[in-house]
Amino acid sequence: DTEVTQTPKHLVMGMTNKKSLKCEQHMGHRAMYWYKQKAKKPPELMFVYSYEKLSINESVPSRFSPECPNSSLLNLHLHALQPEDSALYLCASSQAQSRTGGEQYFGPGTRLTVT
Amino acid sequence: QKEVEQDPGPLSVPEGAIVSLNCTYSNSAFQYFMWYRQYSRKGPELLMYTYSSGNKEDGRFTAQVDKSSKYISLFIRDSQPSDSATYLCAMSGAGNTGKLIFGQGTTLQVKP
């Protein structure tokens, strides 16, 4: 089973709201990733967690706050977002974060609209 | 110049055609090459994962890597309307972060 699940599927939030995106995998993978994807663009890496520790932060604004409560779960906490943050947010996982990048398996994404 | 170049298309072919999708790259340190398929409003799905130069076949899909030319290809035989999607190439192996570098994606439409 190579399934990564994400909730919610859609989210509309105002600029003053606080919300969270959730991601879960049960493949025993120890690396988990958050990507942001705008229309007709490739995914852009935001964060990487390796063995539940933050390994890479691609200079993401602090209004995005990642959290990895355990090896199966990844959260992305959102606060005071801007309309330009509207995008598809993708979670991915791989066996490990290595120089190969590993075979990364993506979830279906959360489509976020900031009003 | 982008590290990975991919023609965004769109590419339109009749059902049953052989489709060739390509990416070029500039960083000779890349060693791991992937192709993802992404349907509209869905997450990318890993199709092929290859290491270094050579060919890899999986059903109707064949991935080719030519490191000497810094060129990778994905061939789809007997294309079907269900193959209509955006195809993203990705590569890694430069540095130790494991970061994937994506191409822009090629939009493919297979017409019945």
mmCIF file of C-alpha atoms in Angstrom:
data_model
loop_
_atom_site.group_PDB
_atom_site.id
_atom_site.type_symbol
_atom_site.label_atom_id
_atom_site.label_comp_id
_atom_site.label_asym_id
_atom_site.label_seq_id
_atom_site.Cartn_x
_atom_site.Cartn_y
_atom_site.Cartn_z
ATOM 1 C CA ASP A 1 0.000 0.000 0.000
ATOM 2 C CA THR A 2 1.519 3.334 -1.061
ATOM 3 C CA GLU A 3 -1.200 5.586 0.276
ATOM 4 C CA VAL A 4 -0.710 8.987 1.794
ATOM 5 C CA THR A 5 -3.906 10.590 3.059
ATOM 6 C CA GLN A 6 -4.571 14.286 3.549
ATOM 7 C CA THR A 7 -7.379 16.169 5.232
ATOM 8 C CA PRO A 8 -9.272 18.278 4.516
ATOM 9 C CA LYS A 9 -9.606 18.017 0.729
ATOM 10 C CA HIS A 10 -10.684 21.643 0.464
ATOM 11 C CA LEU A 11 -10.244 24.546 2.848
ATOM 12 C CA VAL A 12 -11.404 28.139 2.623
ATOM 13 C CA MET A 13 -10.060 30.477 5.267
ATOM 14 C CA GLY A 14 -9.926 34.178 5.984
ATOM 15 C CA MET A 15 -6.674 36.008 6.497
ATOM 16 C CA THR A 16 -7.177 36.145 10.271
ATOM 17 C CA ASN A 17 -8.077 32.465 10.708
ATOM 18 C CA LYS A 18 -5.965 29.672 12.150
ATOM 19 C CA LYS A 19 -6.314 26.274 10.544
ATOM 20 C CA SER A 20 -4.335 23.057 10.188
ATOM 21 C CA LEU A 21 -3.692 20.608 7.387
ATOM 22 C CA LYS A 22 -3.139 16.961 8.263
ATOM 23 C CA CYS A 23 -1.220 14.183 6.526
ATOM 24 C CA GLU A 24 -0.927 10.519 7.436
ATOM 25 C CA GLN A 25 1.003 7.534 6.063
ATOM 26 C CA HIS A 26 1.240 3.956 7.274
ATOM 27 C CA MET A 27 4.058 2.739 5.060
ATOM 28 C CA GLY A 28 6.682 2.983 7.794
ATOM 29 C CA HIS A 29 8.346 5.860 5.976
ATOM 30 C CA ARG A 30 10.660 8.013 8.088
ATOM 31 C CA ALA A 31 10.792 11.082 5.833
ATOM 32 C CA MET A 32 7.792 13.315 5.239
ATOM 33 C CA TYR A 33 7.480 16.421 3.096
ATOM 34 C CA TRP A 34 5.226 19.428 2.559
ATOM 35 C CA TYR A 35 4.994 20.928 -0.931
ATOM 36 C CA LYS A 36 3.051 23.869 -2.312
ATOM 37 C CA GLN A 37 1.778 23.755 -5.888
ATOM 38 C CA LYS A 38 0.316 26.661 -7.832
ATOM 39 C CA ALA A 39 -1.710 26.117 -11.002
ATOM 40 C CA LYS A 40 0.314 24.892 -13.993
ATOM 41 C CA LYS A 41 3.523 24.857 -11.908
ATOM 42 C CA PRO A 42 5.504 21.969 -10.421
ATOM 43 C CA PRO A 43 5.432 21.291 -6.681
ATOM 44 C CA GLU A 44 7.701 23.514 -4.591
ATOM 45 C CA LEU A 45 9.314 22.002 -1.526
ATOM 46 C CA MET A 46 8.463 23.725 1.760
ATOM 47 C CA PHE A 47 9.598 21.434 4.597
ATOM 48 C CA VAL A 48 11.219 18.047 5.131
ATOM 49 C CA TYR A 49 10.992 15.980 8.305
ATOM 50 C CA SER A 50 13.427 13.145 8.814
ATOM 51 C CA TYR A 51 12.855 10.808 11.754
ATOM 52 C CA GLU A 52 10.350 13.301 13.137
ATOM 53 C CA LYS A 53 12.862 16.154 13.170
ATOM 54 C CA LEU A 54 12.729 19.164 10.890
ATOM 55 C CA SER A 55 15.513 18.680 8.372
ATOM 56 C CA ILE A 56 14.825 21.294 5.699
ATOM 57 C CA ASN A 57 12.910 24.576 5.793
ATOM 58 C CA GLU A 58 13.008 26.196 2.368
ATOM 59 C CA SER A 59 12.819 29.711 3.821
ATOM 60 C CA VAL A 60 9.082 29.416 4.264
ATOM 61 C CA PRO A 61 7.324 32.369 5.965
ATOM 62 C CA SER A 62 6.535 31.824 9.641
ATOM 63 C CA ARG A 63 2.795 31.943 8.973
ATOM 64 C CA PHE A 64 3.309 28.290 7.965
ATOM 65 C CA SER A 65 4.281 26.123 10.936
ATOM 66 C CA PRO A 66 4.972 22.407 10.435
ATOM 67 C CA GLU A 67 4.691 19.752 13.112
ATOM 68 C CA CYS A 68 5.484 16.037 13.132
ATOM 69 C CA PRO A 69 3.783 14.490 16.204
ATOM 70 C CA ASN A 70 4.930 10.963 15.313
ATOM 71 C CA SER A 71 6.394 8.971 12.446
ATOM 72 C CA SER A 72 3.003 8.566 10.721
ATOM 73 C CA LEU A 73 1.600 12.066 11.048
ATOM 74 C CA LEU A 74 2.512 15.458 9.657
ATOM 75 C CA ASN A 75 0.643 18.687 10.285
ATOM 76 C CA LEU A 76 0.894 22.125 8.731
ATOM 77 C CA HIS A 77 -0.469 24.914 10.909
ATOM 78 C CA LEU A 78 -1.651 28.013 9.081
ATOM 79 C CA HIS A 79 -2.075 31.484 10.547
ATOM 80 C CA ALA A 80 -2.566 34.942 9.060
ATOM 81 C CA LEU A 81 -2.230 33.728 5.498
ATOM 82 C CA GLN A 82 -2.344 35.955 2.436
ATOM 83 C CA PRO A 83 -4.468 35.460 -0.695
ATOM 84 C CA GLU A 84 -1.312 34.539 -2.634
ATOM 85 C CA ASP A 85 -0.936 31.514 -0.346
ATOM 86 C CA SER A 86 -3.936 29.955 -2.099
ATOM 87 C CA ALA A 87 -2.628 26.750 -3.692
ATOM 88 C CA LEU A 88 -2.685 22.959 -3.590
ATOM 89 C CA TYR A 89 -0.730 21.757 -0.545
ATOM 90 C CA LEU A 90 0.779 18.339 -1.013
ATOM 91 C CA CYS A 91 2.205 15.957 1.528
ATOM 92 C CA ALA A 92 4.665 13.244 0.497
ATOM 93 C CA SER A 93 6.645 10.522 2.210
ATOM 94 C CA SER A 94 9.633 8.328 1.450
ATOM 95 C CA GLN A 95 11.484 5.540 3.252
ATOM 96 C CA ALA A 96 14.184 7.944 4.324
ATOM 97 C CA GLN A 97 15.566 11.311 3.432
ATOM 98 C CA SER A 98 18.687 10.440 1.544
ATOM 99 C CA ARG A 99 20.750 11.919 -1.232
ATOM 100 C CA THR A 100 18.595 9.965 -3.662
ATOM 101 C CA GLY A 101 15.448 11.836 -2.668
ATOM 102 C CA GLY A 102 13.946 8.384 -2.393
ATOM 103 C CA GLU A 103 10.760 7.273 -4.036
ATOM 104 C CA GLN A 104 8.429 9.964 -2.804
ATOM 105 C CA TYR A 105 4.734 9.122 -2.637
ATOM 106 C CA PHE A 106 2.306 12.016 -2.694
ATOM 107 C CA GLY A 107 -1.070 12.463 -1.117
ATOM 108 C CA PRO A 108 -4.076 13.897 -3.005
ATOM 109 C CA GLY A 109 -3.476 17.368 -1.605
ATOM 110 C CA THR A 110 -5.517 20.003 0.184
ATOM 111 C CA ARG A 111 -6.824 22.784 -2.019
ATOM 112 C CA LEU A 112 -6.542 25.952 0.044
ATOM 113 C CA THR A 113 -8.281 29.209 -0.756
ATOM 114 C CA VAL A 114 -7.462 32.297 1.323
ATOM 115 C CA THR A 115 -10.077 35.039 1.158
ATOM 116 C CA GLN B 1 18.761 28.751 -17.050
ATOM 117 C CA LYS B 2 16.618 26.293 -15.098
ATOM 118 C CA GLU B 3 18.282 23.140 -13.785
ATOM 119 C CA VAL B 4 15.603 21.013 -15.446
ATOM 120 C CA GLU B 5 13.884 21.962 -18.697
ATOM 121 C CA GLN B 6 10.628 20.382 -19.831
ATOM 122 C CA ASP B 7 8.360 21.529 -22.651
ATOM 123 C CA PRO B 8 4.970 22.359 -21.087
ATOM 124 C CA GLY B 9 3.079 21.452 -24.255
ATOM 125 C CA PRO B 10 0.198 20.839 -24.555
ATOM 126 C CA LEU B 11 0.842 17.665 -26.491
ATOM 127 C CA SER B 12 -2.179 16.183 -28.262
ATOM 128 C CA VAL B 13 -2.083 12.699 -29.801
ATOM 129 C CA PRO B 14 -4.647 10.203 -31.129
ATOM 130 C CA GLU B 15 -5.472 7.130 -29.099
ATOM 131 C CA GLY B 16 -3.000 4.316 -29.741
ATOM 132 C CA ALA B 17 -0.068 6.616 -30.581
ATOM 133 C CA ILE B 18 3.374 6.295 -29.053
ATOM 134 C CA VAL B 19 4.060 9.306 -26.841
ATOM 135 C CA SER B 20 7.526 10.639 -26.149
ATOM 136 C CA LEU B 21 8.039 13.017 -23.219
ATOM 137 C CA ASN B 22 11.441 14.534 -22.516
ATOM 138 C CA CYS B 23 13.469 16.534 -20.055
ATOM 139 C CA THR B 24 16.949 17.991 -20.228
ATOM 140 C CA TYR B 25 19.036 19.002 -17.257
ATOM 141 C CA SER B 26 22.211 20.899 -16.582
ATOM 142 C CA ASN B 27 23.538 19.451 -13.302
ATOM 143 C CA SER B 28 25.713 16.426 -14.020
ATOM 144 C CA ALA B 29 25.490 15.409 -10.342
ATOM 145 C CA PHE B 30 21.895 14.202 -10.746
ATOM 146 C CA GLN B 31 21.794 10.419 -10.544
ATOM 147 C CA TYR B 32 18.184 9.555 -9.704
ATOM 148 C CA PHE B 33 15.400 10.239 -12.174
ATOM 149 C CA MET B 34 11.663 10.023 -11.738
ATOM 150 C CA TRP B 35 8.504 10.491 -13.742
ATOM 151 C CA TYR B 36 5.259 11.482 -12.050
ATOM 152 C CA ARG B 37 1.787 11.601 -13.556
ATOM 153 C CA GLN B 38 -0.631 14.187 -12.203
ATOM 154 C CA TYR B 39 -4.303 14.273 -13.062
ATOM 155 C CA SER B 40 -6.120 17.570 -12.765
ATOM 156 C CA ARG B 41 -6.644 18.618 -9.138
ATOM 157 C CA LYS B 42 -4.939 15.460 -7.807
ATOM 158 C CA GLY B 43 -1.543 14.701 -6.251
ATOM 159 C CA PRO B 44 1.385 13.458 -8.386
ATOM 160 C CA GLU B 45 1.624 9.682 -8.810
ATOM 161 C CA LEU B 46 5.064 8.068 -9.111
ATOM 162 C CA LEU B 47 5.303 6.214 -12.445
ATOM 163 C CA MET B 48 8.985 5.413 -12.867
ATOM 164 C CA TYR B 49 12.126 5.661 -10.705
ATOM 165 C CA THR B 50 15.514 5.011 -12.293
ATOM 166 C CA TYR B 51 19.133 5.276 -11.276
ATOM 167 C CA SER B 52 21.888 6.446 -13.601
ATOM 168 C CA SER B 53 21.808 5.723 -17.330
ATOM 169 C CA GLY B 54 19.778 3.039 -19.056
ATOM 170 C CA ASN B 55 16.240 1.918 -19.699
ATOM 171 C CA LYS B 56 13.465 0.737 -17.436
ATOM 172 C CA GLU B 57 10.187 -0.736 -18.630
ATOM 173 C CA ASP B 58 6.899 -1.120 -16.778
ATOM 174 C CA GLY B 59 3.938 -2.194 -18.859
ATOM 175 C CA ARG B 60 3.242 0.437 -21.509
ATOM 176 C CA PHE B 61 5.800 2.824 -19.994
ATOM 177 C CA THR B 62 9.533 2.961 -20.731
ATOM 178 C CA ALA B 63 11.916 5.395 -19.062
ATOM 179 C CA GLN B 64 15.271 6.185 -20.638
ATOM 180 C CA VAL B 65 18.179 8.062 -19.103
ATOM 181 C CA ASP B 66 21.146 9.311 -21.122
ATOM 182 C CA LYS B 67 23.518 10.924 -18.642
ATOM 183 C CA SER B 68 26.085 11.745 -21.306
ATOM 184 C CA SER B 69 23.528 13.970 -23.038
ATOM 185 C CA LYS B 70 21.782 15.012 -19.796
ATOM 186 C CA TYR B 71 18.496 13.890 -21.335
ATOM 187 C CA ILE B 72 15.694 11.704 -19.997
ATOM 188 C CA SER B 73 12.611 10.383 -21.754
ATOM 189 C CA LEU B 74 9.350 8.659 -20.964
ATOM 190 C CA PHE B 75 7.678 6.633 -23.716
ATOM 191 C CA ILE B 76 4.035 5.608 -23.527
ATOM 192 C CA ARG B 77 2.978 2.869 -25.931
ATOM 193 C CA ASP B 78 -0.611 2.371 -27.111
ATOM 194 C CA SER B 79 -1.683 5.610 -25.439
ATOM 195 C CA GLN B 80 -5.171 5.736 -23.957
ATOM 196 C CA PRO B 81 -7.500 8.659 -23.155
ATOM 197 C CA SER B 82 -6.911 7.771 -19.480
ATOM 198 C CA ASP B 83 -3.255 8.744 -19.983
ATOM 199 C CA SER B 84 -4.363 12.373 -20.413
ATOM 200 C CA ALA B 85 -2.617 14.167 -17.565
ATOM 201 C CA THR B 86 0.401 16.316 -16.748
ATOM 202 C CA TYR B 87 3.697 14.431 -16.657
ATOM 203 C CA LEU B 88 6.428 15.783 -14.390
ATOM 204 C CA CYS B 89 10.042 14.729 -14.544
ATOM 205 C CA ALA B 90 12.058 15.002 -11.327
ATOM 206 C CA MET B 91 15.633 14.298 -10.395
ATOM 207 C CA SER B 92 17.897 14.235 -7.368
ATOM 208 C CA GLY B 93 21.319 13.244 -6.158
ATOM 209 C CA ALA B 94 23.047 16.610 -6.281
ATOM 210 C CA GLY B 95 24.058 17.422 -2.725
ATOM 211 C CA ASN B 96 22.939 15.398 0.252
ATOM 212 C CA THR B 97 19.505 16.821 0.930
ATOM 213 C CA GLY B 98 17.530 14.444 -1.223
ATOM 214 C CA LYS B 99 15.660 17.390 -2.646
ATOM 215 C CA LEU B 100 13.742 16.674 -5.843
ATOM 216 C CA ILE B 101 14.150 19.113 -8.710
ATOM 217 C CA PHE B 102 11.063 19.095 -10.927
ATOM 218 C CA GLY B 103 10.567 20.028 -14.547
ATOM 219 C CA GLN B 104 7.659 22.305 -15.408
ATOM 220 C CA GLY B 105 5.475 19.397 -16.472
ATOM 221 C CA THR B 106 4.074 18.452 -19.914
ATOM 222 C CA THR B 107 0.325 18.383 -20.420
ATOM 223 C CA LEU B 108 -0.719 15.398 -22.536
ATOM 224 C CA GLN B 109 -4.110 14.910 -24.163
ATOM 225 C CA VAL B 110 -4.929 11.591 -25.804
ATOM 226 C CA LYS B 111 -7.931 11.931 -28.085
ATOM 227 C CA PRO B 112 -10.274 8.951 -28.648
#
